[in-house]
mmCIF file of C-alpha atoms in Angstrom:
data_model
loop_
_atom_site.group_PDB
_atom_site.id
_atom_site.type_symbol
_atom_site.label_atom_id
_atom_site.label_comp_id
_atom_site.label_asym_id
_atom_site.label_seq_id
_atom_site.Cartn_x
_atom_site.Cartn_y
_atom_site.Cartn_z
ATOM 1 C CA MET A 1430 0.000 0.000 0.000
ATOM 2 C CA ILE A 1431 1.332 3.420 -0.921
ATOM 3 C CA VAL A 1432 0.019 6.568 0.772
ATOM 4 C CA ARG A 1433 1.633 9.876 -0.048
ATOM 5 C CA VAL A 1434 0.868 13.487 0.787
ATOM 6 C CA ALA A 1435 2.301 15.569 -2.045
ATOM 7 C CA PRO A 1436 3.244 19.233 -1.678
ATOM 8 C CA GLU A 1437 4.115 19.366 -5.395
ATOM 9 C CA ALA A 1438 2.059 18.657 -8.534
ATOM 10 C CA PHE A 1439 2.068 14.998 -9.616
ATOM 11 C CA ASP A 1440 1.240 13.174 -12.844
ATOM 12 C CA PRO A 1441 -1.625 10.728 -12.173
ATOM 13 C CA GLN A 1442 -0.980 8.738 -15.381
ATOM 14 C CA ALA A 1443 2.724 8.251 -14.617
ATOM 15 C CA GLU A 1444 1.974 7.352 -10.970
ATOM 16 C CA THR A 1445 -0.660 4.816 -12.021
ATOM 17 C CA ALA A 1446 1.640 3.274 -14.638
ATOM 18 C CA SER A 1447 4.426 2.906 -12.086
ATOM 19 C CA PHE A 1448 1.966 1.394 -9.544
ATOM 20 C CA VAL A 1449 0.930 -1.317 -12.020
ATOM 21 C CA SER A 1450 4.352 -1.890 -13.561
ATOM 22 C CA GLY A 1451 5.910 -5.329 -13.207
ATOM 23 C CA ARG A 1452 2.873 -7.057 -11.713
ATOM 24 C CA ASP A 1453 1.112 -9.982 -13.302
ATOM 25 C CA GLU A 1454 -1.210 -11.044 -10.483
ATOM 26 C CA PRO A 1455 -3.968 -8.393 -10.739
ATOM 27 C CA GLY A 1456 -6.716 -8.798 -13.301
ATOM 28 C CA ALA A 1457 -8.147 -5.374 -12.543
ATOM 29 C CA LEU A 1458 -7.047 -1.818 -11.960
ATOM 30 C CA ALA A 1459 -9.595 0.857 -11.011
ATOM 31 C CA SER A 1460 -8.581 4.436 -10.398
ATOM 32 C CA PHE A 1461 -10.056 7.847 -9.679
ATOM 33 C CA VAL A 1462 -8.459 11.253 -10.141
ATOM 34 C CA GLY A 1463 -9.963 14.402 -8.634
ATOM 35 C CA TYR A 1464 -8.962 17.684 -10.291
ATOM 36 C CA CYS A 1465 -9.051 21.289 -9.158
ATOM 37 C CA ARG A 1466 -11.968 22.992 -10.971
ATOM 38 C CA ALA A 1467 -11.682 26.453 -12.495
ATOM 39 C CA ALA A 1468 -15.152 27.261 -11.128
ATOM 40 C CA THR A 1469 -17.440 26.017 -8.356
ATOM 41 C CA GLU A 1470 -21.179 26.530 -8.862
ATOM 42 C CA GLY A 1471 -20.503 29.278 -11.381
ATOM 43 C CA THR A 1472 -17.938 31.125 -9.271
ATOM 44 C CA GLU A 1473 -14.372 31.319 -10.524
ATOM 45 C CA VAL A 1474 -11.706 29.567 -8.445
ATOM 46 C CA SER A 1475 -8.267 31.119 -8.839
ATOM 47 C CA GLU A 1476 -6.560 28.857 -6.328
ATOM 48 C CA LEU A 1477 -7.244 25.938 -4.032
ATOM 49 C CA SER A 1478 -5.171 25.480 -0.944
ATOM 50 C CA ILE A 1479 -5.187 22.384 1.283
ATOM 51 C CA ASP A 1480 -4.046 22.445 4.895
ATOM 52 C CA HIS A 1481 -2.894 19.247 6.605
ATOM 53 C CA TYR A 1482 -1.394 18.075 9.880
ATOM 54 C CA PRO A 1483 1.984 16.584 8.943
ATOM 55 C CA GLY A 1484 2.424 13.024 10.165
ATOM 56 C CA PHE A 1485 -1.096 12.652 11.494
ATOM 57 C CA THR A 1486 -2.702 13.200 8.076
ATOM 58 C CA GLU A 1487 -0.562 10.524 6.404
ATOM 59 C CA ARG A 1488 -1.210 8.029 9.201
ATOM 60 C CA GLU A 1489 -4.974 8.588 9.214
ATOM 61 C CA ILE A 1490 -5.212 8.173 5.433
ATOM 62 C CA ALA A 1491 -3.097 5.007 5.703
ATOM 63 C CA ARG A 1492 -5.421 3.699 8.430
ATOM 64 C CA LEU A 1493 -8.547 4.325 6.291
ATOM 65 C CA ALA A 1494 -6.868 2.799 3.237
ATOM 66 C CA GLY A 1495 -5.684 -0.201 5.283
ATOM 67 C CA ASP A 1496 -9.229 -0.929 6.523
ATOM 68 C CA ILE A 1497 -10.580 -0.760 2.976
ATOM 69 C CA HIS A 1498 -7.700 -2.834 1.612
ATOM 70 C CA HIS A 1499 -8.587 -5.660 4.019
ATOM 71 C CA ARG A 1500 -12.353 -5.312 3.685
ATOM 72 C CA PHE A 1501 -12.325 -5.685 -0.100
ATOM 73 C CA GLY A 1502 -9.372 -8.027 -0.419
ATOM 74 C CA CYS A 1503 -7.517 -5.829 -2.877
ATOM 75 C CA LEU A 1504 -3.993 -6.752 -3.871
ATOM 76 C CA ASP A 1505 -2.743 -3.205 -3.427
ATOM 77 C CA LEU A 1506 -3.899 0.401 -3.002
ATOM 78 C CA LEU A 1507 -2.322 3.696 -3.998
ATOM 79 C CA VAL A 1508 -3.355 7.065 -2.563
ATOM 80 C CA ILE A 1509 -1.684 10.357 -3.448
ATOM 81 C CA HIS A 1510 -3.214 13.557 -2.076
ATOM 82 C CA ARG A 1511 -1.969 17.070 -2.770
ATOM 83 C CA VAL A 1512 -1.515 19.621 -0.028
ATOM 84 C CA GLY A 1513 -0.556 23.296 -0.244
ATOM 85 C CA LYS A 1514 -1.465 25.531 -3.161
ATOM 86 C CA ILE A 1515 -3.109 23.910 -6.196
ATOM 87 C CA ALA A 1516 -3.901 25.566 -9.524
ATOM 88 C CA PRO A 1517 -7.068 24.833 -11.560
ATOM 89 C CA GLY A 1518 -6.508 21.809 -13.804
ATOM 90 C CA GLU A 1519 -4.018 20.146 -11.450
ATOM 91 C CA ALA A 1520 -4.770 16.768 -9.875
ATOM 92 C CA ILE A 1521 -5.785 16.917 -6.212
ATOM 93 C CA VAL A 1522 -6.130 13.232 -5.448
ATOM 94 C CA LEU A 1523 -5.378 9.876 -7.060
ATOM 95 C CA VAL A 1524 -6.782 6.643 -5.654
ATOM 96 C CA ALA A 1525 -6.000 3.371 -7.446
ATOM 97 C CA ALA A 1526 -6.792 -0.221 -6.501
ATOM 98 C CA LEU A 1527 -5.389 -3.446 -7.912
ATOM 99 C CA ALA A 1528 -7.444 -6.597 -7.476
ATOM 100 C CA ILE A 1529 -7.971 -10.019 -8.996
ATOM 101 C CA HIS A 1530 -11.389 -8.964 -10.341
ATOM 102 C CA ARG A 1531 -13.011 -5.622 -11.126
ATOM 103 C CA GLY A 1532 -15.667 -5.668 -8.367
ATOM 104 C CA GLU A 1533 -13.208 -5.316 -5.480
ATOM 105 C CA ALA A 1534 -11.180 -2.702 -7.347
ATOM 106 C CA PHE A 1535 -14.225 -0.494 -8.144
ATOM 107 C CA ASP A 1536 -15.595 -0.811 -4.594
ATOM 108 C CA ALA A 1537 -12.290 -0.024 -2.901
ATOM 109 C CA VAL A 1538 -11.761 3.150 -4.953
ATOM 110 C CA ARG A 1539 -15.316 4.408 -4.506
ATOM 111 C CA ILE A 1540 -15.438 3.747 -0.760
ATOM 112 C CA LEU A 1541 -11.992 5.180 -0.114
ATOM 113 C CA MET A 1542 -12.990 8.390 -1.936
ATOM 114 C CA ASP A 1543 -16.205 8.595 0.101
ATOM 115 C CA TYR A 1544 -14.140 8.277 3.297
ATOM 116 C CA LEU A 1545 -11.493 10.794 2.209
ATOM 117 C CA LYS A 1546 -14.132 13.511 1.690
ATOM 118 C CA THR A 1547 -15.180 13.531 5.343
ATOM 119 C CA ASP A 1548 -12.583 11.580 7.347
ATOM 120 C CA ALA A 1549 -9.157 12.535 5.989
ATOM 121 C CA PRO A 1550 -7.429 15.257 8.045
ATOM 122 C CA LEU A 1551 -7.307 17.748 5.187
ATOM 123 C CA TRP A 1552 -8.874 21.209 4.950
ATOM 124 C CA LYS A 1553 -9.639 22.863 1.621
ATOM 125 C CA LYS A 1554 -9.763 26.588 1.051
ATOM 126 C CA GLU A 1555 -10.939 28.060 -2.246
ATOM 127 C CA THR A 1556 -9.928 31.512 -3.376
ATOM 128 C CA GLY A 1557 -12.140 33.354 -5.863
ATOM 129 C CA PRO A 1558 -13.222 36.896 -6.781
ATOM 130 C CA ALA A 1559 -14.978 37.353 -3.406
ATOM 131 C CA GLY A 1560 -11.946 36.191 -1.410
ATOM 132 C CA ALA A 1561 -11.154 32.905 0.292
ATOM 133 C CA ARG A 1562 -13.551 30.452 1.895
ATOM 134 C CA TRP A 1563 -13.037 27.167 3.722
ATOM 135 C CA ILE A 1564 -14.860 24.214 2.205
ATOM 136 C CA GLU A 1565 -16.823 21.796 4.342
ATOM 137 C CA PRO A 1566 -18.278 18.473 3.207
ATOM 138 C CA ARG A 1567 -21.686 18.824 1.500
ATOM 139 C CA ALA A 1568 -24.814 16.950 2.589
ATOM 140 C CA GLU A 1569 -24.215 14.618 -0.364
ATOM 141 C CA ASP A 1570 -20.704 13.835 0.935
ATOM 142 C CA HIS A 1571 -22.075 12.946 4.374
ATOM 143 C CA ALA A 1572 -24.800 10.809 2.771
ATOM 144 C CA ARG A 1573 -22.258 8.914 0.654
ATOM 145 C CA ARG A 1574 -20.001 8.445 3.692
ATOM 146 C CA ALA A 1575 -22.928 6.992 5.650
ATOM 147 C CA VAL A 1576 -23.595 4.460 2.867
ATOM 148 C CA ALA A 1577 -19.882 3.630 2.638
ATOM 149 C CA GLY A 1578 -19.796 3.085 6.407
ATOM 150 C CA LYS A 1579 -22.583 0.495 6.099
ATOM 151 C CA GLU A 1580 -20.690 -1.277 3.319
ATOM 152 C CA MET A 1581 -17.606 -1.403 5.540
ATOM 153 C CA ALA A 1582 -19.517 -2.789 8.534
ATOM 154 C CA MET B 1403 5.853 24.486 27.222
ATOM 155 C CA ILE B 1404 3.051 22.952 25.186
ATOM 156 C CA ARG B 1405 2.590 23.156 21.437
ATOM 157 C CA LEU B 1406 -0.820 24.113 20.057
ATOM 158 C CA VAL B 1407 -1.802 23.394 16.452
ATOM 159 C CA PHE B 1408 -4.955 24.850 14.898
ATOM 160 C CA LEU B 1409 -5.920 23.396 11.523
ATOM 161 C CA GLY B 1410 -8.067 24.640 8.674
ATOM 162 C CA LYS B 1411 -10.314 27.609 9.379
ATOM 163 C CA LEU B 1412 -9.202 27.662 13.027
ATOM 164 C CA GLY B 1413 -5.753 28.714 11.784
ATOM 165 C CA ASP B 1414 -7.258 32.013 10.565
ATOM 166 C CA ALA B 1415 -8.396 32.903 14.093
ATOM 167 C CA VAL B 1416 -5.134 32.181 15.945
ATOM 168 C CA PRO B 1417 -3.524 35.232 17.571
ATOM 169 C CA ALA B 1418 0.272 35.548 17.460
ATOM 170 C CA GLY B 1419 2.167 33.684 20.147
ATOM 171 C CA LEU B 1420 -0.340 30.902 20.702
ATOM 172 C CA SER B 1421 1.549 28.117 18.930
ATOM 173 C CA GLU B 1422 3.898 27.514 21.846
ATOM 174 C CA VAL B 1423 2.890 28.509 25.362
ATOM 175 C CA ALA B 1424 3.941 27.778 28.929
ATOM 176 C CA LEU B 1425 1.461 25.265 30.364
ATOM 177 C CA PRO B 1426 -1.019 27.486 32.251
ATOM 178 C CA GLY B 1427 -1.336 26.539 35.930
ATOM 179 C CA GLU B 1428 -5.108 26.072 35.727
ATOM 180 C CA VAL B 1429 -4.864 23.643 32.788
ATOM 181 C CA LYS B 1430 -4.823 20.035 33.972
ATOM 182 C CA THR B 1431 -6.967 18.371 31.284
ATOM 183 C CA LEU B 1432 -7.913 18.776 27.623
ATOM 184 C CA SER B 1433 -11.230 20.209 28.722
ATOM 185 C CA ASP B 1434 -9.398 22.843 30.821
ATOM 186 C CA LEU B 1435 -7.180 23.617 27.838
ATOM 187 C CA ARG B 1436 -10.152 24.146 25.523
ATOM 188 C CA ASP B 1437 -11.696 26.533 28.067
ATOM 189 C CA TRP B 1438 -8.366 28.341 28.481
ATOM 190 C CA VAL B 1439 -8.057 28.800 24.707
ATOM 191 C CA GLY B 1440 -11.597 30.228 24.668
ATOM 192 C CA ARG B 1441 -10.724 32.746 27.394
ATOM 193 C CA THR B 1442 -7.332 33.675 25.915
ATOM 194 C CA ALA B 1443 -8.511 33.973 22.301
ATOM 195 C CA PRO B 1444 -12.310 34.476 22.263
ATOM 196 C CA LEU B 1445 -12.571 34.567 18.467
ATOM 197 C CA LEU B 1446 -10.750 31.238 18.222
ATOM 198 C CA GLY B 1447 -12.829 29.836 21.085
ATOM 199 C CA ARG B 1448 -16.018 30.722 19.209
ATOM 200 C CA ALA B 1449 -14.697 29.079 16.017
ATOM 201 C CA ILE B 1450 -13.885 25.897 18.001
ATOM 202 C CA ALA B 1451 -17.353 25.861 19.581
ATOM 203 C CA ALA B 1452 -19.133 26.607 16.283
ATOM 204 C CA ALA B 1453 -18.438 23.196 14.696
ATOM 205 C CA PRO B 1454 -17.602 19.682 15.890
ATOM 206 C CA THR B 1455 -13.888 20.002 16.664
ATOM 207 C CA ARG B 1456 -11.701 16.963 17.248
ATOM 208 C CA ILE B 1457 -8.735 17.192 19.577
ATOM 209 C CA VAL B 1458 -5.539 15.271 18.875
ATOM 210 C CA LEU B 1459 -3.104 14.786 21.761
ATOM 211 C CA ASN B 1460 0.448 13.912 20.752
ATOM 212 C CA GLN B 1461 -0.761 12.740 17.314
ATOM 213 C CA THR B 1462 -3.508 10.474 18.732
ATOM 214 C CA VAL B 1463 -7.228 11.342 18.586
ATOM 215 C CA ALA B 1464 -8.441 12.142 22.103
ATOM 216 C CA HIS B 1465 -11.817 10.630 22.974
ATOM 217 C CA ASP B 1466 -11.661 11.620 26.621
ATOM 218 C CA MET B 1467 -11.600 15.330 27.405
ATOM 219 C CA SER B 1468 -10.505 14.538 30.964
ATOM 220 C CA ALA B 1469 -7.138 13.280 29.618
ATOM 221 C CA SER B 1470 -4.193 15.034 31.285
ATOM 222 C CA VAL B 1471 -2.183 17.742 29.570
ATOM 223 C CA ARG B 1472 1.500 17.715 30.488
ATOM 224 C CA ASP B 1473 4.509 19.842 29.759
ATOM 225 C CA GLY B 1474 5.924 18.961 26.324
ATOM 226 C CA ASP B 1475 2.570 17.821 24.877
ATOM 227 C CA GLU B 1476 1.376 18.766 21.410
ATOM 228 C CA ILE B 1477 -2.358 19.371 21.157
ATOM 229 C CA ALA B 1478 -4.094 19.912 17.827
ATOM 230 C CA PHE B 1479 -7.601 21.241 17.189
ATOM 231 C CA LEU B 1480 -9.223 19.816 14.047
ATOM 232 C CA PRO B 1481 -12.382 21.389 12.581
ATOM 233 C CA PRO B 1482 -14.589 19.331 10.179
ATOM 234 C CA MET B 1483 -12.408 17.848 7.457
ATOM 235 C CA SER B 1484 -12.707 18.250 3.689
ATOM 236 C CA GLY B 1485 -10.398 16.008 1.689
ATOM 237 C CA GLY B 1486 -10.775 14.264 -1.652
#
């Protein structure tokens, strides 16, 4: 399992290729990449900034990923999450799962993303024309997390 | 001395000089510390009270607010998270 908090921009395609490289056991790779939008609900975003708690953030993400890894019997999981200042168009998060079959890989990626939205020690701040504002999970994020929690139980 | 870490929006409300402080005599527990922060920095105290705030003691989530605070501890205040 690889969990990395990245202060610099990363290339999701290159990271995914390197994650898969040299393995012949998995029959499935599923991945998700979240990007920084240039606008949120019609309002321009000039910059996204993500605060984290060094050490604790990495360990908590690794703990969440570890639980999901075991629950779905994946062969391996990769999580890379940006912190610091992020420009529109840059990748914020990459989650990839390798598994024998597609079902476990899809489930692991989806559930890990649902957990990251509400349970990863990360704090997003968007800057736009009206200034900066801290982002909190939406009702939809909490609803998805509740469903994911049931699937993990 | 104790180290105080305020994450996310709480970081905007932190007055200068609050990241490292001498352990105040009246602070024995995490609950005391939260009250002390509220008295010392009312704006920050209101921000902590306004949303469910988790407290992390020496890099471990604290579930018991009666846990002791000792010299050399690092205590972090975590507002609701927004990753992904």
